[in-house]
XYZ file of C-alpha atoms in Angstrom:
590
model
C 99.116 111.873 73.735
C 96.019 113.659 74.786
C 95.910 117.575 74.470
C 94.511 119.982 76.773
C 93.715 123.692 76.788
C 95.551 123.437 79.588
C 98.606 121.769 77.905
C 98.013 123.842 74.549
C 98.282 127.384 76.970
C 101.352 126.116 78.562
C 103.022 125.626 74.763
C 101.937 128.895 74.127
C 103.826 130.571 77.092
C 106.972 128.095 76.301
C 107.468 129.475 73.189
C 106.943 132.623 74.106
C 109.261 132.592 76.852
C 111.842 130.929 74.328
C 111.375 133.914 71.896
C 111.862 136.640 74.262
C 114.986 134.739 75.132
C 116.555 134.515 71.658
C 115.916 138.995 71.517
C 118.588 138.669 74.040
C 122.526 138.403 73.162
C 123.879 134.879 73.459
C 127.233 133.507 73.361
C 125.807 130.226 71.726
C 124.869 131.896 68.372
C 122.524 133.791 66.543
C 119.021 135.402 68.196
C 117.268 134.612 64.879
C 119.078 130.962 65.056
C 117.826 130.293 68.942
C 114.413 131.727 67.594
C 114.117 129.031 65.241
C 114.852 126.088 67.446
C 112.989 127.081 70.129
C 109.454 127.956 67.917
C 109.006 124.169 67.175
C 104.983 124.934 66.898
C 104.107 121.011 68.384
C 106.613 121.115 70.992
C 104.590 121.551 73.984
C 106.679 119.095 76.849
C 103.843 116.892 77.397
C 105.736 113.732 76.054
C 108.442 114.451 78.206
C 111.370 112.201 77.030
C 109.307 109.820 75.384
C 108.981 111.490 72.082
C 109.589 109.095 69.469
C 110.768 110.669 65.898
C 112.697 108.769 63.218
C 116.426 109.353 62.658
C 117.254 111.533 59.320
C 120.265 108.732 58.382
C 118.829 106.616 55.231
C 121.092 103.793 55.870
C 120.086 103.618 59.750
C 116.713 103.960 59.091
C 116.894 100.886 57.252
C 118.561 99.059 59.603
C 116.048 99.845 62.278
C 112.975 99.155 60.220
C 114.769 95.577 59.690
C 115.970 94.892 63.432
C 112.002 95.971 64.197
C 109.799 94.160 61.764
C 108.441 91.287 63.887
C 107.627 91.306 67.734
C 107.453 88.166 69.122
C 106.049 88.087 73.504
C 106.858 84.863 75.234
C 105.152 85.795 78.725
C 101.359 86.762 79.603
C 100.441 89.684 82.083
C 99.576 92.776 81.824
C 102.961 94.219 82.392
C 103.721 92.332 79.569
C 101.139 94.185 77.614
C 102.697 97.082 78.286
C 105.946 95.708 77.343
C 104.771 95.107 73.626
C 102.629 98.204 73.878
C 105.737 100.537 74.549
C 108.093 98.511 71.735
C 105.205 98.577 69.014
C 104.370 102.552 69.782
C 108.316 103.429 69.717
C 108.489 101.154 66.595
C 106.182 103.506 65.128
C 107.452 106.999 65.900
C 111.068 105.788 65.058
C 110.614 103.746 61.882
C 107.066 104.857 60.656
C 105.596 101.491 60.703
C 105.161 98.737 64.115
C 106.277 95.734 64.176
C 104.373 92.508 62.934
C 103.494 89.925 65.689
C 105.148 86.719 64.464
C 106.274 83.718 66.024
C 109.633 83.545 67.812
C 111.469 81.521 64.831
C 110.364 84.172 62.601
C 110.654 87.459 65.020
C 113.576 90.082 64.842
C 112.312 90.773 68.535
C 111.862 88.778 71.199
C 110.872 89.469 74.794
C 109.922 87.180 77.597
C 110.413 86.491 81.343
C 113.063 83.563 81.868
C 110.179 80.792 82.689
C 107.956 81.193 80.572
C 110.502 82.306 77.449
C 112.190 78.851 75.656
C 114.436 81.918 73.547
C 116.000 83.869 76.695
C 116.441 80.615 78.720
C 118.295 79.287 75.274
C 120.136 82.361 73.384
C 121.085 84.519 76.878
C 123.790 82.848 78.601
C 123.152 81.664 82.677
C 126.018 84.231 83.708
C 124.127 87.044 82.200
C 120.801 86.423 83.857
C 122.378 85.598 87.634
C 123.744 89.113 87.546
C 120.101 91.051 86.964
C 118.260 89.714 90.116
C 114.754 89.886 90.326
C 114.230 93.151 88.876
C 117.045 93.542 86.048
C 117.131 92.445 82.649
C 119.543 91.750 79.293
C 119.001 92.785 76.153
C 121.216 90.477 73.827
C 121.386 90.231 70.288
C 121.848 86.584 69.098
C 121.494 84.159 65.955
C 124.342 83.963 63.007
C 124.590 87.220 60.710
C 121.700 87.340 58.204
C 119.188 85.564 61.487
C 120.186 87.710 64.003
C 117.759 88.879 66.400
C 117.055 90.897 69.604
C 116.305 89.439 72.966
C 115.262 91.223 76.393
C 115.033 88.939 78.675
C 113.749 89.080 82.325
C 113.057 87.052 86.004
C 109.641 88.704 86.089
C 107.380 91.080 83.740
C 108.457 94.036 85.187
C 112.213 93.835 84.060
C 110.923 92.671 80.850
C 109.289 96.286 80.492
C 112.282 98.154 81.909
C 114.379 96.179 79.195
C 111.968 97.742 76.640
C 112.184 101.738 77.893
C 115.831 100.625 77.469
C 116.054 99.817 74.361
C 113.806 102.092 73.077
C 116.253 105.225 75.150
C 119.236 103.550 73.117
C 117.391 103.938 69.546
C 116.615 107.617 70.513
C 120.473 108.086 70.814
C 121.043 106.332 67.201
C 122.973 103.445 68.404
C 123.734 100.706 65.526
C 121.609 97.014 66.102
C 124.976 95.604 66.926
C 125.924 97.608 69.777
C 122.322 97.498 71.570
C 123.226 94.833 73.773
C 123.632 95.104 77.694
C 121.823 94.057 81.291
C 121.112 96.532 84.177
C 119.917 95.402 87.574
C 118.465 98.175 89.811
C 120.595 99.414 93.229
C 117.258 99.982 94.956
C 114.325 97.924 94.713
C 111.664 100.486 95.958
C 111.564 103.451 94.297
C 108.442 105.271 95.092
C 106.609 108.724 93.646
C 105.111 109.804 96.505
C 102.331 112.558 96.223
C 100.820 114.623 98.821
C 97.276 115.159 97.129
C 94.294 115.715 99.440
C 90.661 114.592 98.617
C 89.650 118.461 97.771
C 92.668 118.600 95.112
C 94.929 120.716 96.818
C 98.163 119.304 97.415
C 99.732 120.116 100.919
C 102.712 122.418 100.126
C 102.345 122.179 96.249
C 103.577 124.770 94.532
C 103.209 123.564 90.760
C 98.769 123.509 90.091
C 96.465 121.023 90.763
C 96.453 117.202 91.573
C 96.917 115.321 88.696
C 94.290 112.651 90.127
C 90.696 113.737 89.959
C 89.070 111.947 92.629
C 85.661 112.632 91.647
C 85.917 111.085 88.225
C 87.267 107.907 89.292
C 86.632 105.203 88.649
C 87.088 106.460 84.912
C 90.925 106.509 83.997
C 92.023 109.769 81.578
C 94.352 109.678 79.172
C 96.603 111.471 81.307
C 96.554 109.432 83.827
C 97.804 106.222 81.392
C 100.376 108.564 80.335
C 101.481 109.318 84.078
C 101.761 105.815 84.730
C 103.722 105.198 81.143
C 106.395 107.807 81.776
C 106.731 107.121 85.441
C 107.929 103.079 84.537
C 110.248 104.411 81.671
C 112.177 106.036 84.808
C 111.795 102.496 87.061
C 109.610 104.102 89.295
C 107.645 100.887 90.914
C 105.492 102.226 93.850
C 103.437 105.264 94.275
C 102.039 107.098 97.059
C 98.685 108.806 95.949
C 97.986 110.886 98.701
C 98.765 113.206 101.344
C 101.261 111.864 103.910
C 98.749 113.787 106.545
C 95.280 112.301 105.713
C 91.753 112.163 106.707
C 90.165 108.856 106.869
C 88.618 110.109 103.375
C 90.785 108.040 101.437
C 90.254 104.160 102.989
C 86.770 104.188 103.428
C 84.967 101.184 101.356
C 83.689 103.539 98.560
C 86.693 105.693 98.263
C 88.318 101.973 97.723
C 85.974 100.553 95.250
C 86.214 103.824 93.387
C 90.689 103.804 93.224
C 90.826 100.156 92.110
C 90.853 100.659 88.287
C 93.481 103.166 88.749
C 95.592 100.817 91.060
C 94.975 98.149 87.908
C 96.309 100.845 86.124
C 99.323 101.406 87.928
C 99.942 97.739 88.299
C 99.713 97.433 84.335
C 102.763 99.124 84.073
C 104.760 97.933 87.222
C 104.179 100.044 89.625
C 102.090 99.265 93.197
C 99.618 101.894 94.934
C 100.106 103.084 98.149
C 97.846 104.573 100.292
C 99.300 107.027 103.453
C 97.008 106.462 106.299
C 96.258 108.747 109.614
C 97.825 107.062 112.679
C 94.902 108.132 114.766
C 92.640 105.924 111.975
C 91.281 103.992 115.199
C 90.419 107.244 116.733
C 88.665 109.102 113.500
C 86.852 106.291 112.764
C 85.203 105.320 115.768
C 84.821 109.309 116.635
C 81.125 108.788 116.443
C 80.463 105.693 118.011
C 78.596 105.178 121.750
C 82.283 103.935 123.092
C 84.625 106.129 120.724
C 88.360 105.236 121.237
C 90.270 107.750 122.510
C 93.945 107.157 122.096
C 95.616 106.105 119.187
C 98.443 104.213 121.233
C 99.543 100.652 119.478
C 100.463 98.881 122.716
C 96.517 100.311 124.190
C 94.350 97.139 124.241
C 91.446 98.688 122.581
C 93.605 100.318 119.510
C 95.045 96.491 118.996
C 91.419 94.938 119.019
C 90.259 97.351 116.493
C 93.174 96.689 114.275
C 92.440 93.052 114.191
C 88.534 93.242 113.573
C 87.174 92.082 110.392
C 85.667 95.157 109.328
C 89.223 97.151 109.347
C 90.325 94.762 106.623
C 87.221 95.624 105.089
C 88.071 99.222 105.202
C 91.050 98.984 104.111
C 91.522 95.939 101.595
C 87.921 96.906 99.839
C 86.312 93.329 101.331
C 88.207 91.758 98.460
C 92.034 91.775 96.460
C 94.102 93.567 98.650
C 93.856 97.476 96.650
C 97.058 99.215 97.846
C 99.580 99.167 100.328
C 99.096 101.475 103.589
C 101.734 103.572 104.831
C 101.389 105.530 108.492
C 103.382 108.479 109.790
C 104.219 108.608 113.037
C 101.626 112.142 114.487
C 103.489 115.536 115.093
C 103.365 116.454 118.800
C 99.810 118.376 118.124
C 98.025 116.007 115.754
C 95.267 113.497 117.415
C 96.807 110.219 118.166
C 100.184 111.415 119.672
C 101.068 109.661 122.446
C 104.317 111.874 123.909
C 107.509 110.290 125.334
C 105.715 106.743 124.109
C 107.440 104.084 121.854
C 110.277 106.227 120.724
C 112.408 103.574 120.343
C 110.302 101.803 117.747
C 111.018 104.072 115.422
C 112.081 103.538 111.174
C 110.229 101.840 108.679
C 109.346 98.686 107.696
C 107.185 96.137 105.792
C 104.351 94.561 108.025
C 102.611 91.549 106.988
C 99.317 91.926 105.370
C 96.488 89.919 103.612
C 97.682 88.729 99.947
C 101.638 88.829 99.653
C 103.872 90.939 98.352
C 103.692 91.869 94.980
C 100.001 90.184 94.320
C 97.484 92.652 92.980
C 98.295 96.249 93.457
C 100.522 95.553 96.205
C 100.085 93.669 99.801
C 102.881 95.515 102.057
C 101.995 97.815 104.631
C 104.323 100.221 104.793
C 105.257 102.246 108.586
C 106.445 104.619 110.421
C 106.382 104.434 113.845
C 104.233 102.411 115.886
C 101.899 100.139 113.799
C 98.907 98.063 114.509
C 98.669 94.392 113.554
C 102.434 93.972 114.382
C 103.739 91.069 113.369
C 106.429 88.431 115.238
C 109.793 90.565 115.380
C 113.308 89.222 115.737
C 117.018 90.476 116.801
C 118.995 91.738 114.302
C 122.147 93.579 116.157
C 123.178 94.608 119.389
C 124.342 97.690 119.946
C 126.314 98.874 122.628
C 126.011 102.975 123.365
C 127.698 104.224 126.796
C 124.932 106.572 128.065
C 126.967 110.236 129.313
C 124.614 110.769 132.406
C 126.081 107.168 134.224
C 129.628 107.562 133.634
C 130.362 103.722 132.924
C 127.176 102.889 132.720
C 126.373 100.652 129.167
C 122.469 100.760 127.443
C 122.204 97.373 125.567
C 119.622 97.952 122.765
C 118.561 95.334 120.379
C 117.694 96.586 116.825
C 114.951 95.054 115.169
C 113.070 94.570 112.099
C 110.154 92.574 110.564
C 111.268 89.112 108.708
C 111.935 90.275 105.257
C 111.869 87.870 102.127
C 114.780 89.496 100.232
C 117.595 90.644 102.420
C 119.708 93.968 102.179
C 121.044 96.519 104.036
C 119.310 99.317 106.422
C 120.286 101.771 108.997
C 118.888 102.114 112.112
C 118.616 105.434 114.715
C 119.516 105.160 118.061
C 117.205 107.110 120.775
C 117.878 106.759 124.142
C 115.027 107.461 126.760
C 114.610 107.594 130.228
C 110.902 107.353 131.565
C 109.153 109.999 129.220
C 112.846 112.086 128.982
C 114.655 111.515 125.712
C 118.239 111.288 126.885
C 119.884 111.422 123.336
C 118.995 110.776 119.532
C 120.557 111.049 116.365
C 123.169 108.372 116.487
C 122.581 105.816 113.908
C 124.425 102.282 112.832
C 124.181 100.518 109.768
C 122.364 96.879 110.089
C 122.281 93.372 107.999
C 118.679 92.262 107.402
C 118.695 88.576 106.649
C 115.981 85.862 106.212
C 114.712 84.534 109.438
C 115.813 81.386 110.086
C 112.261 79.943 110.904
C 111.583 80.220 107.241
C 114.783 79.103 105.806
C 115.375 75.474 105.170
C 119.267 76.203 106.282
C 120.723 78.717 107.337
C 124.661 79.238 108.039
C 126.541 81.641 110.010
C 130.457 81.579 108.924
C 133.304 81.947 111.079
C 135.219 80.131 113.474
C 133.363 77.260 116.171
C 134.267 79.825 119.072
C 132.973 83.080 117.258
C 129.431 84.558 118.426
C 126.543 82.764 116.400
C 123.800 84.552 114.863
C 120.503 83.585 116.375
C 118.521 80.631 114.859
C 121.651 79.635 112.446
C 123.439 77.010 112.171
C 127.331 77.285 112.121
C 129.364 77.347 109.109
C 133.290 76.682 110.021
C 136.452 74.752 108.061
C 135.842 72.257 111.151
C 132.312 71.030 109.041
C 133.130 68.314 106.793
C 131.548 66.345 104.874
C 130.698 62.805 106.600
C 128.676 60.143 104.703
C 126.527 60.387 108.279
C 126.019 64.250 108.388
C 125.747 64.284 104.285
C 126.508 67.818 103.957
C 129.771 69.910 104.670
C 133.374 70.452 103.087
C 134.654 67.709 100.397
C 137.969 68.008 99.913
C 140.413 70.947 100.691
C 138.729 73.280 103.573
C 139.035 76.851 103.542
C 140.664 79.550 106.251
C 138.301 81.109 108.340
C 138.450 85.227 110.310
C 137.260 86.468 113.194
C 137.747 90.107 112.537
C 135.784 91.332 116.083
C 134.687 94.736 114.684
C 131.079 94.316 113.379
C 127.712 92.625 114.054
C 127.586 88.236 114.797
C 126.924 87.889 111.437
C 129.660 90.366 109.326
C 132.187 90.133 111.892
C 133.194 86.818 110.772
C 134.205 84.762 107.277
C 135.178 81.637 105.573
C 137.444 82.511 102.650
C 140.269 80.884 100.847
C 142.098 81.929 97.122
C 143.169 79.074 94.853
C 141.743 76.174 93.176
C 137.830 75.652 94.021
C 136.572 74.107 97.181
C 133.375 72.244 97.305
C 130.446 72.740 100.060
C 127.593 70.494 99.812
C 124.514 71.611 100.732
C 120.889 70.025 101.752
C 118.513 71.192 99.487
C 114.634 69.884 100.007
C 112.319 69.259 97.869
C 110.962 71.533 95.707
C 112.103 75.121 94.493
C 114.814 77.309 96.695
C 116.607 80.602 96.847
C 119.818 80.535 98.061
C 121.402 83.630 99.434
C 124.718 84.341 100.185
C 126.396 87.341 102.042
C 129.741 87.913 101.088
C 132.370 90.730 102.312
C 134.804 91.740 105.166
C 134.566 93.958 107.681
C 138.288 95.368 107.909
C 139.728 94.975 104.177
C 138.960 94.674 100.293
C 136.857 91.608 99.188
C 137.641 89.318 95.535
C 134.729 89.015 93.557
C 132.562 85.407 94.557
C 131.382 82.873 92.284
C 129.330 79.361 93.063
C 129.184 76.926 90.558
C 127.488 73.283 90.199
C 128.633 70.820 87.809
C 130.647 73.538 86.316
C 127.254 75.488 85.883
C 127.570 78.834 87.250
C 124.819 79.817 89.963
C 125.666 83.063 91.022
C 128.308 85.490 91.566
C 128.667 88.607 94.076
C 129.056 91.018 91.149
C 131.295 92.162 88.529
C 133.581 94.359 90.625
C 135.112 93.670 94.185
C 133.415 95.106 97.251
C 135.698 97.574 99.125
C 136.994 97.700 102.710
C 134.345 97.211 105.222
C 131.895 96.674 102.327
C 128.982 93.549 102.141
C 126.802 92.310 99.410
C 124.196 89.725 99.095
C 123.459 87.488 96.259
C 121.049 84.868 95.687
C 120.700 81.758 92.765
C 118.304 79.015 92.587
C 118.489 75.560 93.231
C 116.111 72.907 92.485
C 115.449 70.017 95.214
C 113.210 67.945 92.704
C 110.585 65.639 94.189
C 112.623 64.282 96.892
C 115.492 66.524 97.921
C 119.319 66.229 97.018
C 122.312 67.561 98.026
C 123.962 70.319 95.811
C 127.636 70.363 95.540
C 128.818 74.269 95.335
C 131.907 75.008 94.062
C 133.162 78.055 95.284
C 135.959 80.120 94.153
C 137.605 83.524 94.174
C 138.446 86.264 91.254
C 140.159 89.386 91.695
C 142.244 90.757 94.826
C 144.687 87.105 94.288
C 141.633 85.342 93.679
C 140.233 85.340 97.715
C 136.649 84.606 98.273
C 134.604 85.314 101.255
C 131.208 84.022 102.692
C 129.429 85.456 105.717
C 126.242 83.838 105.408
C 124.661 81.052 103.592
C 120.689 80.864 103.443
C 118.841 78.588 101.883
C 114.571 79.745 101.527
């Protein structure tokens, strides 16, 4: 990596520190021992964990140069440069020599997403890959002894690189070629640096130097700024925030754009999206100057919502061209232009809006919230909560909690304000909510429980009463299973279908073309078995290796493939673990 006087000071006062640490007495050993260590004369910290030096065992030496010697990259991208770029550099530290590019039939290493890879779709089993999701991965090692090779295998380009940090984390520890094997998928799917840099390069409450982004030198890209976005993805960070969470309107004018986009190709090169955090009074500081300057920066004011939607504010901030970075706005402190007191409170939280481009296309096509937002898009309903406000005794507050329609569903929690005119009554409280995919952009989508149990808006109902007709086409064949009504949660958790036992079918429309199905499984008063859909004795998907707990819900999600016409898919669904009892809550199809 690139040195600095900067970095070569900072060894300077590590080892120093480190020797006026061994002149003290230490329970661990010797001072002249620690002194030794700890004066490693190119040991600086500037590679953080990503130092890459070969093992001192002969005979595993050898078997890593072997299990290394040729790289073969089924999948284009550059995330998938940076894939091989990361496997041939660790190659080199660890063995001394990188690996040859050769074809797959030849390779000791092959990596590749699962579409455009023949070897993961052939050598790693179904099972493995419907348990990584969209951002995990497996590393497997495959072929007979003597031919045996690695695979990491992915859904997209960024698990493919996450596979590699992986592997290359499991060499540093010495493990053996045969014991390298394994899949992770990630708990979060945003996981975000954020940075609160200002345009002058002082960072608001930093305590640690200077910005690492120079501003003025963009567009050129350091060395240190490839090796930021290197170490960063070796972690699984996938978003990052460049900028001060209170900005100017420095950072989305059309220059300042043009000038960040080879460092948000950058970024993207290894996986991770740019963000940009954006005044809420934008409206106001940028039309500060004008004849007719707006004056409020109020989302439900007329004027604020015009200027949102004009073409030159997607000029601003897109650059005129491939969306550059998502844009996330905090909600103003009482004192900050654009405040608008006792206003909106209870469209509070965070969310994704809709944007030009779509998500995950260039360097990233959310735009990320808080608080009020302009260009917001069509919301709908995703819980009612009841709270029993304390100045009415017996008085009830029906509030509806909402979010944007979100492509992957999950699990969020929402705060509860209460308000009164501009008085806040009460704040604080906070309930957990199901996101789920709208129903106006789902092909089907089912609500389980029994035919007198509430109904989640827009779906269709999904009861042991539904079977399959040859008029209707789709429903239960065969044995149908029990159904709950457990009365303690939301429309859509507070009821199930489940049964234990031998496998009952469901047959499902499926149009044309390529789907996602997702399925919410769980109960809302006990433990849950662990759920598995198969078709044709192919497995699909399965709710996980372990079973939720009490009160606990999880979504999965498999494909199915409607071909040119449609069909109907016949899913066989059965129960493991806890006497073998599946549940479903939901059933989308998108």
């Amino acid at each position: 990596m690139a040195r600095s006087e900067y970095e070569f000071s900072r060894r300077r006062v590590l080892q120093a520190s480190a020797l006026a640490l061994a002149a003290v007495p230490s329970p661990w050993g010797t001072a002249a021992g620690f002194a030794e260590s700890a004066g490693v004369p190119d040991e600086d910290g500037y590679d953080l964990w990503l130092r890459y030096r070969s093992t001192t065992d002969v005979r595993q030496l050898a078997e890593y140069r072997e299990a290394l010697a040729g790289l073969a990259r089924q999948g284009e991208g550059p995330v998938m440069d940076s894939a091989e770029l990361v496997l041939r550099r660790a190659a080199r530290g660890l063995t001394g020599g990188a690996p040859v590019r050769v074809p797959a039939d030849r390779a000791s290493v092959v990596i590749g997403t699962v579409d455009e890879s023949p070897v993961v779709r052939s050598q790693v089993s179904p099972d493995r890959l419907a348990r990584i999701g969209a951002q995990g991965f497996v590393i497997e090692m495959t072929g007979p002894p003597g031919r045996r090779r690695l695979v990491i295998g992915a859904r997209g380009a960024r698990g493919v690189l996450a596979g590699g940090f992986r592997l290359i984390r499991l060499l540093q520890l010495e493990r053996p070629p045969h014991k390298l094997s394994g899949l992770e998928k990630p708990r979060t799917a945003l996981r975000m640096m954020n940075h609160w840099d200002n345009f002058d390069r002082s960072i608001e409450r930093g305590y640690a130097g200077t910005p690492l982004f120079e501003w003025d030198k963009l567009p050129d890209i350091s060395d240190r700024l490839v090796d930021y976005a290197r170490s960063m993805a070796s972690v699984g960070i996938n978003a990052s925030v460049l900028n001060n969470v209170n900005p100017g309107a420095d950072f989305i004018t059309g220059e300042t754009l043009t000038r960040l986009r080879p460092l948000a190709a950058l970024l993207q090169s290894w996986g991770i999206s740019t963000w940009l955090a954006v005044n809420y009074a934008i409206a106001m500081l940028l039309t500060a100057h004008d004849a007719d300057p707006i004056t409020t920066a109020d989302p439900a004011d007329r004027r604020v919502q015009q200027w949102c939607h004009r073409p030159h504010h997607g000029h601003h901030v897109h650059g005129g061209g491939r969306p550059l970075a998502a844009v996330r706005v905090r909600r103003p402190g009482p004192r900050r232009p654009g405040a608008v007191p006792g206003r909106h409170e209870g469209r509070g939280g965070s969310g994704v809006v809709d944007g030009p481009g779509q998500p995950g296309h260039g360097a990233g096509a959310q735009h990320r919230h808080q608080g009020p937002r302009c260009n917001r898009p069509p919301r709908h309903p995703r819980r009612l909560v009841r709270h029993r406000a304390d100045r009415d005794a017996g008085a009830e507050q029906e509030l509806t909690v909402t979010a944007p329609p979100v492509s992957t569903p999950g699990f969020a929690t929402a705060e509860i304000r209460l308000t009164s005119g501009d008085e806040e009554i009460e704040r604080g409280r906070s309930v957990s909510v199901v996101t789920t995919p709208h129903p106006g952009h789902a092909a089907t989508a089912f609500d389980a429980g029994p035919p007198s149990s509430p109904l989640l808006t827009g779906y269709a109902r999904l009861s042991p009463e539904d079977v399959c007709t040859d008029d209707r086409g789709f429903g239960w064949v065969g044995d149908r299973p029990d159904t709950r009504d457990r009365g303690n949660a939301d429309d859509l958790r507070r009821d199930i279908v489940m049964q234990r036992g031998k496998p009952i079918v469901r047959r499902v429309p499926v149009p044309a073309g390529k789907h996602t199905v997702w399925v919410l499984t769980g109960d809302s008063l006990t433990d849950s078995g662990i759920t598995t859909i198969s078709e044709d004795g192919t497995l699909l998907g399965r709710s996980g290796d372990d079973s939720p707990p009490s009160r606990a819900f999880v979504w999965f999600s498999f494909d199915l493939d409607g071909g040119a016409g449609g069909r109907t898919a016949g899913l066989e669904i059965t129960g493991s673990k806890l006497n073998g009892l599946w549940r479903i809550a939901a059933l989308v199809v998108v």
